[in-house]
Amino acid sequence: MPAFSDADLRGEEHHRQLAADQLPIPAISNSHTPANGHESEEHPNTIEVPATRSAISEAASLMHSLSISPSQRSRRSSRNSFGATLPIPRLRKPSSLRPGMPPIQPSFDILAAKAQDLAQDKVKVAKNMAFAFDIDGVLVHGDRLIPEAREALAILNGDNELGIKIPYIFLTNGSGKLEPARCAQLSKILGSPVSTKQFIQSHTPMSALAEYYNTVLVVGGEGFKCREIAEAYGFKDVVVPNDIVAWDESIAPYRVFGPWERASARPRDFTNTEIEAILVFSDSRDYATDYQIMMDLLRSKKGRLGTVAEDPVKERIPVYFSQGDLLCPTEHPYGPRMSQGTFRLGFEAMYKAITGVELERTIYGKPERATYTFADEVLANWMEEIHAENVLPENVYMVGDNPQSDIIGGNMYGWNTCLVKTGVHTGDENDKENPASMGLFANVLEAVKHCIKKEMGGKFGLEWDAEKVMAADDFKASAVAVE
Ligand code: G3P
Ligand code: MG
């Protein structure tokens, strides 16, 4: 890419002259190089003329002050304003457990229960630890398994000397699918059951907002999937950008609206509809349309399209983003792809450029505290599900690949943190700005083994061996005593 320094520009006098002459037309000739132009080796028939300004971008001066450090390098635990509140759902206790009745136990569990009876101290430690797994970059890359993930989960599912389940939950900034569908997909890739009761994605806690707003615009995701998600969460009246385009195609001049989209959209007179909030659930599939509609709504009088508020702040509706990651590891071989965070940063800059004021917005997902608080609720319920004990383990280990999301959030929340090398983080050293408290690991299996050994002792066996259990002296003695 051609580059010029300020020295290439001749200064004020020259600029004035350029303006007076109307910018020069480059001469298409190899023998002539105009003052301040660079000959291009790659394009011999062109002359690369420097721009009259050397600034790279105007974005910095347009950025929301809360986004000046979008990478969170300054160790703040939140991208939100002080005082912003993020509602999360209150979870009900699991009702599937039959009070007073032990869980149904297949034969493996009978043997394991016996082994656990004989090692009560170890059992106590195992139940007092838990894992929270990031998904993309730790367990999978898109639809592709990170191979070590299977063994890591097998150990936690009971492939260990006590045959005990060590609790774990999934805590992902992923989005765009209903929880049951996402769990089924993950379960297939991992070859291990994944319950919705141990699963949190970026928009899961946003279901709490259904109690706050009646009509909402839901942005992002494939087709109409995010409408389905919002409706399943209990939102009463869910509008998606396609509904608005179907009502008035001129609102998004670059949109090509296909017959399938038209047939599935729900147009109505949006000049008579008050959209009370914008919820960005997932990555935009059409930045131009989504930006335009969000901008129109945020500049309108209380979310009524066709109006423009005199004061851009007073009548502005709230906007929520389900997560703030800039980058996401995918199957793409040459580096992570841009994620919802970059979509938001672009929008913030545009909003400020157009309105002159900063956008107030709320961001869920890791590293937001609300998401970790919700994770605790889920974990306590999951403990009840697998161990019939509604207690929160004290030693939680977050395994993540993104220092600016998984690790900073876990550190701030008082969890132990493990950074892995299979995702966003590159290099052979722990992250300097937001180091993981347990360090850097080659992959999730190494991290899990390290943390279990730390809690259970170096000699704890990471394999279930029924014959060894039955042959153990303690086991034989107790078996005789039972008879
Ligand atoms: O950044 C987007 C999202 O896909 C990341 O997911 O599992 O790494 O939190 P995860
Ligand atoms: Mg990740």
Short mmCIF file of C-alpha atoms and ligand atoms in Angstrom, two decimals, residues 134-136 171-174 323 325 327-328 339 366 401 406, ligand 1:
data_model
loop_
_atom_site.label_atom_id
_atom_site.label_comp_id
_atom_site.label_asym_id
_atom_site.label_seq_id
_atom_site.Cartn_x
_atom_site.Cartn_y
_atom_site.Cartn_z
CA ASP A 134 -15.44 -20.67 26.91
CA ILE A 135 -16.44 -22.44 23.70
CA ASP A 136 -14.94 -20.84 20.56
CA LEU A 171 -19.99 -19.66 29.20
CA THR A 172 -19.77 -18.34 25.68
CA ASN A 173 -20.15 -14.99 23.99
CA GLY A 174 -21.55 -16.93 21.04
CA GLN A 323 -21.44 -9.04 23.81
CA ASP A 325 -15.75 -9.16 21.58
CA LEU A 327 -12.59 -10.79 17.31
CA CYS A 328 -13.78 -14.36 17.15
CA SER A 339 -17.25 -9.89 15.80
CA LYS A 366 -18.12 -11.66 29.15
CA ASP A 401 -8.74 -18.06 24.88
CA ASP A 406 -12.74 -14.59 29.41
O1 G3P B 1 -16.84 -13.47 19.74
C1 G3P B 1 -17.91 -14.20 19.42
C2 G3P B 1 -18.10 -15.52 20.06
O2 G3P B 1 -18.35 -16.48 19.06
C3 G3P B 1 -17.04 -15.97 20.99
O3 G3P B 1 -17.45 -17.12 21.64
O4 G3P B 1 -17.15 -19.06 23.09
O5 G3P B 1 -15.20 -17.61 22.55
O6 G3P B 1 -16.99 -16.76 24.04
P1 G3P B 1 -16.63 -17.67 22.90
#
